[in-house]
Amino acid sequence: MKAIQLEKPGSFRTIDLDEPAAPGPGEALLKVLRVGVCGTDFSGFHGRMPFYSYPRIPGHELGVEVVAVGPDVRHLKPGDRCAVEPYLNCQACFPCRRGHTNCCESLQTLGVHTDGGLRPRVILPARKVHPAPGLSPEQLALVETLGIGCHAVDRAEPKAGDDLLIIGAGPIGLSALDFAKLSGAKVAMLDVNPARLEFAKKMGLQNGITLKGDGSEIEEMKRLTNGSLFAQVIDATGNQKSMSNAMNYCAFSGRLVFVGITQENLALPHPLMHRRELTVMGSRNAVPDTVRRVIAAITAGKIDTTPWVTHTAPFDGFIEAFPAWTRPETGVIKAMVTVQ
């Protein structure tokens, strides 16, 4: 069967793979229906993803159908449409034993550390495959992105009525927006691109703030929060300058969550952190319960996935289409590949 491999930064190629064998104990053989493309894929293509290794078959946002299961698998059956939790954890290390499977000490993420889903069929641990009857293939592939935003909001712990700021109106920021709204928080979003903020307003954003770099954004934030700034700030940019500046938007006793990732060191103003007694934390991936909550929220109609997919390509057209998706002027929010 054919697969698409990122041989090295900037260079995709089509390769031939053997068909997968029958699934063994604890495994499931899956037909890949859709693959979502995200910032990790763009960073890997440009050689800017800290954890990426080459050559690599990309694809971790997967909508799949079960073909066969191992003899001991009970929660799946052939024909089930499913979302995939693409974080392969060891189940034995310190964070895994504590339920933090998203940051396993030897984590292998599909399409990043180990080969992913840009191929017609793949075998995965069945425990990473979550049935989602009623969801479309595109919705199944969006579950992973939405799970990252959901987990970041869980880390921020907003309460109804809190002022919450999301920095960055890309896919991860938008996924956080969906779940911040469900918390009842009053959500604002900061971005350098007014067009992205306008898109976010179509998804229910209450207040968009354009970052101009002249200090006017702080005045707008104070106006929106009665002078207190934000109880929770989620930085979804992966931009070192933005992340180093994010504390300035936090209220006294606030929480700052970094869900974007940069290879650069951050310079954080400790006197500001100390004076305001801020809580600063990272947010990585998602945990199984979060994935199930995302599926339930989409199924119940609490999350509208209609605006998400802005660009599509067939499997055979992916290599040609991908470079244009990396350019901001293309306006990609979520690109989706139809594998079969």
Tab-separated table of C-alpha atoms in Angstrom:
chain	number	residue	atom	x	y	z
A	1	MET	CA	0.000	0.000	0.000
A	2	LYS	CA	1.035	3.605	-0.548
A	3	ALA	CA	1.965	5.975	2.280
A	4	ILE	CA	3.167	9.567	2.382
A	5	GLN	CA	6.460	10.197	4.143
A	6	LEU	CA	8.167	13.419	5.159
A	7	GLU	CA	11.669	12.318	4.219
A	8	LYS	CA	13.311	15.470	5.582
A	9	PRO	CA	12.237	19.065	6.196
A	10	GLY	CA	10.579	20.406	3.069
A	11	SER	CA	10.454	17.088	1.208
A	12	PHE	CA	7.492	14.687	1.025
A	13	ARG	CA	7.525	11.496	-1.001
A	14	THR	CA	5.241	8.523	-1.650
A	15	ILE	CA	6.533	5.182	-0.368
A	16	ASP	CA	5.361	1.561	-0.513
A	17	LEU	CA	4.528	-0.346	2.659
A	18	ASP	CA	3.528	-3.938	3.275
A	19	GLU	CA	-0.070	-4.506	4.259
A	20	PRO	CA	-0.468	-4.744	8.049
A	21	ALA	CA	-0.691	-8.192	9.582
A	22	ALA	CA	-3.719	-9.357	11.531
A	23	PRO	CA	-4.076	-7.493	14.836
A	24	GLY	CA	-2.680	-9.207	17.893
A	25	PRO	CA	-3.849	-9.049	21.523
A	26	GLY	CA	-4.826	-5.516	22.521
A	27	GLU	CA	-4.610	-4.247	18.931
A	28	ALA	CA	-6.984	-2.968	16.255
A	29	LEU	CA	-6.543	-2.840	12.485
A	30	LEU	CA	-7.956	0.436	11.225
A	31	LYS	CA	-8.927	1.858	7.867
A	32	VAL	CA	-7.891	5.530	7.775
A	33	LEU	CA	-10.691	7.726	6.448
A	34	ARG	CA	-9.522	11.284	7.152
A	35	VAL	CA	-6.329	12.933	8.363
A	36	GLY	CA	-6.356	16.468	9.735
A	37	VAL	CA	-3.327	18.678	9.166
A	38	CYS	CA	-2.153	20.890	12.021
A	39	GLY	CA	0.606	23.183	13.208
A	40	THR	CA	2.763	20.215	14.224
A	41	ASP	CA	2.760	19.049	10.606
A	42	PHE	CA	3.675	22.520	9.384
A	43	SER	CA	6.468	22.803	11.967
A	44	GLY	CA	7.769	19.361	11.008
A	45	PHE	CA	7.760	20.360	7.345
A	46	HIS	CA	9.773	23.492	8.146
A	47	GLY	CA	12.118	21.677	10.558
A	48	ARG	CA	10.946	23.677	13.571
A	49	MET	CA	9.226	21.014	15.695
A	50	PRO	CA	11.337	20.155	18.791
A	51	PHE	CA	10.206	16.524	19.074
A	52	TYR	CA	10.003	15.613	15.372
A	53	SER	CA	12.232	12.928	13.847
A	54	TYR	CA	12.800	12.052	10.180
A	55	PRO	CA	11.913	10.280	8.003
A	56	ARG	CA	8.332	10.194	9.267
A	57	ILE	CA	4.851	9.310	8.010
A	58	PRO	CA	2.782	12.232	9.346
A	59	GLY	CA	-0.798	12.121	10.534
A	60	HIS	CA	-2.046	12.164	14.121
A	61	GLU	CA	-5.515	13.691	13.688
A	62	LEU	CA	-7.326	10.587	12.484
A	63	GLY	CA	-10.845	9.547	11.630
A	64	VAL	CA	-10.878	5.764	11.210
A	65	GLU	CA	-13.042	2.686	10.746
A	66	VAL	CA	-12.295	-0.587	12.513
A	67	VAL	CA	-11.404	-3.439	10.147
A	68	ALA	CA	-10.486	-6.127	12.702
A	69	VAL	CA	-9.578	-6.415	16.384
A	70	GLY	CA	-7.370	-8.655	18.486
A	71	PRO	CA	-8.898	-11.608	20.359
A	72	ASP	CA	-9.136	-9.785	23.687
A	73	VAL	CA	-10.576	-6.470	22.472
A	74	ARG	CA	-14.154	-5.936	23.649
A	75	HIS	CA	-14.982	-2.243	23.159
A	76	LEU	CA	-14.510	-2.262	19.371
A	77	LYS	CA	-15.940	-4.236	16.495
A	78	PRO	CA	-15.452	-4.175	12.721
A	79	GLY	CA	-17.307	-1.286	11.124
A	80	ASP	CA	-17.081	1.041	14.122
A	81	ARG	CA	-16.239	4.659	13.234
A	82	CYS	CA	-13.730	5.985	15.758
A	83	ALA	CA	-11.481	8.833	16.805
A	84	VAL	CA	-7.868	8.106	17.697
A	85	GLU	CA	-5.975	9.254	20.767
A	86	PRO	CA	-2.524	9.396	19.118
A	87	TYR	CA	-0.370	9.517	22.267
A	88	LEU	CA	1.256	6.129	22.795
A	89	ASN	CA	2.240	5.911	26.451
A	90	CYS	CA	4.100	3.202	28.353
A	91	GLN	CA	1.504	2.784	31.177
A	92	ALA	CA	4.297	2.166	33.725
A	93	CYS	CA	6.247	5.398	34.336
A	94	PHE	CA	5.571	7.928	37.109
A	95	PRO	CA	3.146	10.193	35.185
A	96	CYS	CA	1.347	7.230	33.614
A	97	ARG	CA	0.762	5.669	37.047
A	98	ARG	CA	-0.732	8.976	38.184
A	99	GLY	CA	-3.080	9.205	35.198
A	100	HIS	CA	-1.025	11.780	33.286
A	101	THR	CA	-0.751	9.608	30.193
A	102	ASN	CA	-0.460	12.720	28.018
A	103	CYS	CA	3.068	13.376	29.299
A	104	CYS	CA	4.457	9.851	29.607
A	105	GLU	CA	8.230	9.883	30.102
A	106	SER	CA	8.669	7.873	26.886
A	107	LEU	CA	5.676	9.227	24.961
A	108	GLN	CA	5.470	8.367	21.268
A	109	THR	CA	3.030	10.581	19.365
A	110	LEU	CA	1.807	9.282	16.032
A	111	GLY	CA	3.187	11.256	13.133
A	112	VAL	CA	5.832	12.936	15.306
A	113	HIS	CA	7.938	10.358	17.177
A	114	THR	CA	6.553	7.343	15.323
A	115	ASP	CA	4.819	6.841	11.986
A	116	GLY	CA	1.292	8.197	11.714
A	117	GLY	CA	-1.814	7.818	9.634
A	118	LEU	CA	-1.137	9.117	6.114
A	119	ARG	CA	-1.667	5.600	4.776
A	120	PRO	CA	-4.767	3.507	4.061
A	121	ARG	CA	-4.475	1.102	7.009
A	122	VAL	CA	-2.669	1.051	10.326
A	123	ILE	CA	-2.525	-1.132	13.459
A	124	LEU	CA	-2.767	0.675	16.795
A	125	PRO	CA	-3.310	-0.264	20.437
A	126	ALA	CA	-7.067	-0.698	20.764
A	127	ARG	CA	-7.080	1.324	23.999
A	128	LYS	CA	-6.206	4.392	21.897
A	129	VAL	CA	-9.253	3.959	19.649
A	130	HIS	CA	-12.492	5.603	20.815
A	131	PRO	CA	-15.852	4.675	19.249
A	132	ALA	CA	-17.851	7.694	18.131
A	133	PRO	CA	-21.049	6.543	16.430
A	134	GLY	CA	-22.814	9.291	14.565
A	135	LEU	CA	-19.775	11.469	13.964
A	136	SER	CA	-18.675	12.143	10.401
A	137	PRO	CA	-15.143	11.200	9.294
A	138	GLU	CA	-14.196	14.887	9.437
A	139	GLN	CA	-15.539	15.239	12.969
A	140	LEU	CA	-13.622	12.151	14.044
A	141	ALA	CA	-10.386	13.701	12.765
A	142	LEU	CA	-11.130	16.951	14.640
A	143	VAL	CA	-11.397	15.240	18.026
A	144	GLU	CA	-7.640	15.355	18.656
A	145	THR	CA	-7.353	19.097	17.987
A	146	LEU	CA	-10.372	19.828	20.146
A	147	GLY	CA	-8.949	17.614	22.884
A	148	ILE	CA	-5.808	19.753	23.107
A	149	GLY	CA	-7.908	22.879	23.583
A	150	CYS	CA	-10.160	21.140	26.090
A	151	HIS	CA	-7.175	20.000	28.149
A	152	ALA	CA	-5.687	23.511	28.133
A	153	VAL	CA	-8.968	24.939	29.426
A	154	ASP	CA	-9.077	22.237	32.099
A	155	ARG	CA	-5.597	23.344	33.195
A	156	ALA	CA	-6.740	26.976	33.359
A	157	GLU	CA	-9.754	26.043	35.532
A	158	PRO	CA	-12.065	28.910	34.538
A	159	LYS	CA	-15.297	29.481	36.426
A	160	ALA	CA	-18.510	30.933	35.052
A	161	GLY	CA	-18.116	34.683	34.721
A	162	ASP	CA	-14.301	34.693	34.766
A	163	ASP	CA	-12.445	36.837	32.261
A	164	LEU	CA	-10.320	34.504	30.117
A	165	LEU	CA	-7.901	35.464	27.342
A	166	ILE	CA	-6.739	33.183	24.535
A	167	ILE	CA	-3.636	34.372	22.685
A	168	GLY	CA	-3.526	33.073	19.121
A	169	ALA	CA	-6.550	32.452	16.902
A	170	GLY	CA	-5.145	29.408	15.115
A	171	PRO	CA	-6.629	25.903	15.403
A	172	ILE	CA	-5.446	25.276	18.977
A	173	GLY	CA	-6.646	28.683	20.114
A	174	LEU	CA	-9.996	28.051	18.444
A	175	SER	CA	-10.291	24.648	20.113
A	176	ALA	CA	-9.665	26.313	23.480
A	177	LEU	CA	-12.312	28.888	22.575
A	178	ASP	CA	-14.931	26.176	22.111
A	179	PHE	CA	-14.367	24.755	25.589
A	180	ALA	CA	-13.801	28.089	27.319
A	181	LYS	CA	-17.265	29.106	26.138
A	182	LEU	CA	-18.737	25.930	27.649
A	183	SER	CA	-17.196	26.885	31.008
A	184	GLY	CA	-19.237	30.075	31.099
A	185	ALA	CA	-16.153	32.304	31.089
A	186	LYS	CA	-16.167	35.649	29.297
A	187	VAL	CA	-13.709	34.987	26.509
A	188	ALA	CA	-11.449	37.432	24.677
A	189	MET	CA	-8.901	36.528	22.036
A	190	LEU	CA	-5.695	38.304	21.003
A	191	ASP	CA	-4.081	37.900	17.594
A	192	VAL	CA	-1.972	39.896	15.145
A	193	ASN	CA	-4.295	38.926	12.290
A	194	PRO	CA	-7.705	40.687	12.276
A	195	ALA	CA	-9.048	38.202	9.712
A	196	ARG	CA	-8.467	35.333	12.126
A	197	LEU	CA	-10.296	37.213	14.864
A	198	GLU	CA	-13.233	37.744	12.516
A	199	PHE	CA	-13.266	34.004	11.828
A	200	ALA	CA	-13.231	33.361	15.592
A	201	LYS	CA	-16.262	35.619	16.017
A	202	LYS	CA	-18.160	33.306	13.679
A	203	MET	CA	-17.341	30.572	16.201
A	204	GLY	CA	-18.777	32.579	19.090
A	205	LEU	CA	-15.878	34.757	20.223
A	206	GLN	CA	-17.148	37.636	22.358
A	207	ASN	CA	-14.217	40.040	22.094
A	208	GLY	CA	-11.374	40.114	19.577
A	209	ILE	CA	-8.280	42.220	20.268
A	210	THR	CA	-5.779	42.943	17.507
A	211	LEU	CA	-2.173	43.011	18.704
A	212	LYS	CA	-0.644	46.193	17.262
A	213	GLY	CA	2.450	46.354	19.454
A	214	ASP	CA	1.799	49.916	20.610
A	215	GLY	CA	0.327	49.098	24.022
A	216	SER	CA	-3.250	49.774	22.955
A	217	GLU	CA	-4.172	46.148	23.547
A	218	ILE	CA	-3.521	46.509	27.293
A	219	GLU	CA	-5.940	49.423	27.487
A	220	GLU	CA	-8.556	47.391	25.628
A	221	MET	CA	-8.009	44.483	28.019
A	222	LYS	CA	-8.447	46.703	31.039
A	223	ARG	CA	-11.646	48.082	29.548
A	224	LEU	CA	-13.034	44.585	29.024
A	225	THR	CA	-12.125	43.407	32.543
A	226	ASN	CA	-12.925	46.505	34.608
A	227	GLY	CA	-9.219	47.063	35.076
A	228	SER	CA	-8.324	43.690	36.575
A	229	LEU	CA	-6.978	41.933	33.444
A	230	PHE	CA	-7.579	38.211	32.962
A	231	ALA	CA	-8.083	35.506	35.570
A	232	GLN	CA	-6.879	32.949	33.019
A	233	VAL	CA	-4.597	33.397	30.010
A	234	ILE	CA	-3.996	30.582	27.504
A	235	ASP	CA	-1.148	31.178	25.045
A	236	ALA	CA	-1.661	29.036	21.947
A	237	THR	CA	0.881	30.755	19.704
A	238	GLY	CA	4.099	28.775	20.124
A	239	ASN	CA	5.797	32.137	19.627
A	240	GLN	CA	8.655	32.959	22.017
A	241	LYS	CA	7.969	36.696	22.048
A	242	SER	CA	4.263	36.234	22.701
A	243	MET	CA	4.839	33.646	25.419
A	244	SER	CA	7.425	35.787	27.198
A	245	ASN	CA	4.987	38.719	27.189
A	246	ALA	CA	1.862	36.818	28.254
A	247	MET	CA	2.234	37.477	31.998
A	248	ASN	CA	1.459	41.127	31.379
A	249	TYR	CA	-2.136	40.174	30.603
A	250	CYS	CA	-2.679	38.155	33.794
A	251	ALA	CA	-4.695	39.444	36.735
A	252	PHE	CA	-3.380	39.199	40.278
A	253	SER	CA	-3.691	35.522	41.378
A	254	GLY	CA	-4.218	34.550	37.722
A	255	ARG	CA	-3.271	31.423	35.787
A	256	LEU	CA	-1.110	31.336	32.652
A	257	VAL	CA	-1.214	28.210	30.503
A	258	PHE	CA	1.249	27.598	27.665
A	259	VAL	CA	-0.324	25.172	25.194
A	260	GLY	CA	1.811	26.303	22.245
A	261	ILE	CA	5.430	25.171	22.137
A	262	THR	CA	8.623	26.916	21.063
A	263	GLN	CA	12.219	25.757	20.758
A	264	GLU	CA	13.403	29.048	22.253
A	265	ASN	CA	13.980	29.817	25.938
A	266	LEU	CA	11.390	32.059	27.555
A	267	ALA	CA	12.324	35.200	29.501
A	268	LEU	CA	9.623	35.577	32.140
A	269	PRO	CA	9.512	38.651	34.430
A	270	HIS	CA	9.770	37.055	37.850
A	271	PRO	CA	8.978	40.226	39.876
A	272	LEU	CA	5.660	40.444	38.007
A	273	MET	CA	4.985	36.743	38.562
A	274	HIS	CA	5.834	37.038	42.255
A	275	ARG	CA	3.894	40.243	42.914
A	276	ARG	CA	0.756	38.909	41.264
A	277	GLU	CA	1.300	35.366	42.630
A	278	LEU	CA	0.690	33.858	39.215
A	279	THR	CA	0.381	30.163	38.440
A	280	VAL	CA	2.311	29.286	35.268
A	281	MET	CA	1.952	25.866	33.658
A	282	GLY	CA	2.303	23.883	30.475
A	283	SER	CA	-0.458	21.938	28.762
A	284	ARG	CA	0.428	18.942	26.608
A	285	ASN	CA	-1.882	16.802	24.500
A	286	ALA	CA	-4.944	15.315	26.229
A	287	VAL	CA	-5.937	12.373	28.411
A	288	PRO	CA	-8.422	9.603	27.542
A	289	ASP	CA	-11.290	11.082	29.534
A	290	THR	CA	-10.837	14.372	27.693
A	291	VAL	CA	-11.079	12.590	24.344
A	292	ARG	CA	-14.344	10.967	25.449
A	293	ARG	CA	-15.679	14.339	26.640
A	294	VAL	CA	-14.895	15.911	23.271
A	295	ILE	CA	-16.736	13.114	21.455
A	296	ALA	CA	-19.726	13.572	23.771
A	297	ALA	CA	-19.727	17.357	23.276
A	298	ILE	CA	-19.727	17.042	19.479
A	299	THR	CA	-22.376	14.326	19.586
A	300	ALA	CA	-24.616	16.474	21.798
A	301	GLY	CA	-24.249	19.472	19.482
A	302	LYS	CA	-22.401	21.552	22.077
A	303	ILE	CA	-19.471	21.987	19.680
A	304	ASP	CA	-20.216	23.127	16.130
A	305	THR	CA	-17.551	21.684	13.855
A	306	THR	CA	-19.071	23.165	10.676
A	307	PRO	CA	-16.642	26.122	10.334
A	308	TRP	CA	-13.496	24.154	11.033
A	309	VAL	CA	-12.540	22.504	7.738
A	310	THR	CA	-11.469	25.248	5.324
A	311	HIS	CA	-9.293	23.264	2.901
A	312	THR	CA	-9.337	19.687	1.623
A	313	ALA	CA	-7.259	17.430	-0.603
A	314	PRO	CA	-7.416	13.799	-1.717
A	315	PHE	CA	-4.654	11.483	-0.575
A	316	ASP	CA	-3.051	11.531	-4.023
A	317	GLY	CA	-3.123	15.347	-4.083
A	318	PHE	CA	-1.698	15.963	-0.617
A	319	ILE	CA	1.949	16.487	-1.584
A	320	GLU	CA	0.992	19.061	-4.215
A	321	ALA	CA	-1.478	20.893	-1.954
A	322	PHE	CA	0.549	21.003	1.265
A	323	PRO	CA	3.078	23.812	0.542
A	324	ALA	CA	0.286	26.322	-0.142
A	325	TRP	CA	-1.371	25.459	3.173
A	326	THR	CA	1.731	26.644	5.025
A	327	ARG	CA	1.323	30.204	3.710
A	328	PRO	CA	-0.752	32.553	5.921
A	329	GLU	CA	-2.425	34.190	2.932
A	330	THR	CA	-4.038	30.843	2.075
A	331	GLY	CA	-6.258	31.282	5.139
A	332	VAL	CA	-6.063	27.683	6.337
A	333	ILE	CA	-7.779	26.976	9.633
A	334	LYS	CA	-7.982	23.205	9.251
A	335	ALA	CA	-6.941	21.257	6.183
A	336	MET	CA	-8.322	17.746	5.830
A	337	VAL	CA	-7.013	14.852	3.719
A	338	THR	CA	-9.433	12.257	2.361
A	339	VAL	CA	-7.529	8.996	2.467
A	340	GLN	CA	-10.472	6.796	1.387
